[in-house]
Coordinates of C-alpha atoms in Angstrom, one line a residue:
X1 CA -50.7 53.4 -6.8
X2 CA -48.3 51.3 -4.8
X3 CA -46.6 48.0 -5.6
X4 CA -49.1 46.2 -3.3
X5 CA -51.9 47.6 -5.5
X6 CA -50.3 46.1 -8.6
X7 CA -50.0 42.7 -6.9
X8 CA -53.6 42.9 -5.8
X9 CA -54.8 43.8 -9.3
X10 CA -53.0 40.7 -10.6
X11 CA -54.7 38.6 -8.0
X12 CA -58.1 40.1 -8.6
X13 CA -58.0 39.9 -12.4
X14 CA -56.6 36.4 -12.5
X15 CA -58.7 35.2 -9.6
X16 CA -55.8 33.9 -7.6
X17 CA -55.0 34.1 -3.9
X18 CA -52.3 36.6 -3.0
X19 CA -50.5 34.0 -1.0
X20 CA -50.1 31.9 -4.2
X21 CA -48.6 34.9 -6.1
X22 CA -46.2 35.7 -3.2
X23 CA -45.5 32.1 -2.5
X24 CA -43.4 29.4 -4.1
X25 CA -45.9 27.1 -5.7
X26 CA -45.0 26.0 -9.2
X27 CA -48.5 25.6 -10.4
X28 CA -48.6 27.3 -13.9
X29 CA -51.4 29.6 -13.1
X30 CA -49.5 30.9 -10.1
X31 CA -46.2 31.2 -12.0
X32 CA -48.0 33.2 -14.7
X33 CA -49.5 35.6 -12.2
X34 CA -46.2 35.9 -10.4
X35 CA -44.3 36.7 -13.6
X36 CA -46.9 39.3 -14.6
X37 CA -46.7 40.9 -11.2
X38 CA -42.9 41.1 -11.4
X39 CA -42.9 42.6 -14.9
X40 CA -45.5 45.2 -13.9
X41 CA -43.5 46.1 -10.8
X42 CA -40.4 46.6 -13.0
X43 CA -42.2 48.6 -15.7
X44 CA -44.4 50.8 -13.5
X45 CA -42.0 51.4 -10.6
X46 CA -38.7 50.8 -12.2
X47 CA -38.1 48.1 -9.6
X48 CA -34.9 46.2 -10.3
X49 CA -34.8 42.5 -10.3
X50 CA -32.8 42.5 -7.0
X51 CA -35.6 44.4 -5.2
X52 CA -38.2 42.0 -6.7
X53 CA -36.1 39.1 -5.5
X54 CA -36.0 40.5 -2.0
X55 CA -39.7 41.2 -1.9
X56 CA -40.6 37.7 -3.0
X57 CA -37.8 35.8 -1.4
X58 CA -36.6 34.1 -4.6
X59 CA -33.3 33.9 -6.4
X60 CA -32.3 36.6 -8.8
X61 CA -32.1 34.0 -11.6
X62 CA -35.7 33.0 -11.0
X63 CA -36.8 36.7 -11.2
X64 CA -34.8 37.4 -14.3
X65 CA -36.2 34.4 -16.0
X66 CA -39.8 35.5 -15.2
X67 CA -39.1 39.0 -16.4
X68 CA -37.7 37.7 -19.7
X69 CA -40.6 35.3 -20.2
X70 CA -43.0 38.2 -20.1
X71 CA -40.7 40.5 -22.1
X72 CA -40.1 38.1 -25.0
X73 CA -43.9 38.0 -25.6
X74 CA -43.9 34.5 -27.1
X75 CA -46.5 33.0 -24.7
X76 CA -49.8 34.2 -26.1
X77 CA -51.8 33.1 -23.0
X78 CA -49.4 35.0 -20.7
X79 CA -49.6 38.1 -22.9
X80 CA -53.4 38.0 -22.9
X81 CA -53.4 37.8 -19.0
X82 CA -51.0 40.7 -18.9
X83 CA -53.2 42.8 -21.1
X84 CA -56.2 42.0 -18.9
X85 CA -54.3 43.2 -15.8
X86 CA -53.0 46.3 -17.5
X87 CA -56.6 47.2 -18.4
X88 CA -57.7 46.7 -14.8
X89 CA -54.9 49.0 -13.7
X90 CA -56.0 51.7 -16.2
X91 CA -59.6 51.6 -15.0

């Protein structure tokens, strides 16, 4: 599995265009998908925030916020989406 496979799994499971995940749109569905992708990249590949920042062309603060948002687990809808993507990756 490669980082691009993880990003694609997020896109496929959440039915979102890859350009929206890799882009800068602030639509909540795209932000959720982006944060999930970042968190999975960090967890599965040990990818540091600075590398995720470079890959997506965003500020490190933005990436760190997204990682923390997933990590804190307070957003139930986001957690549900994350679990769906994780199941897809296991299959």
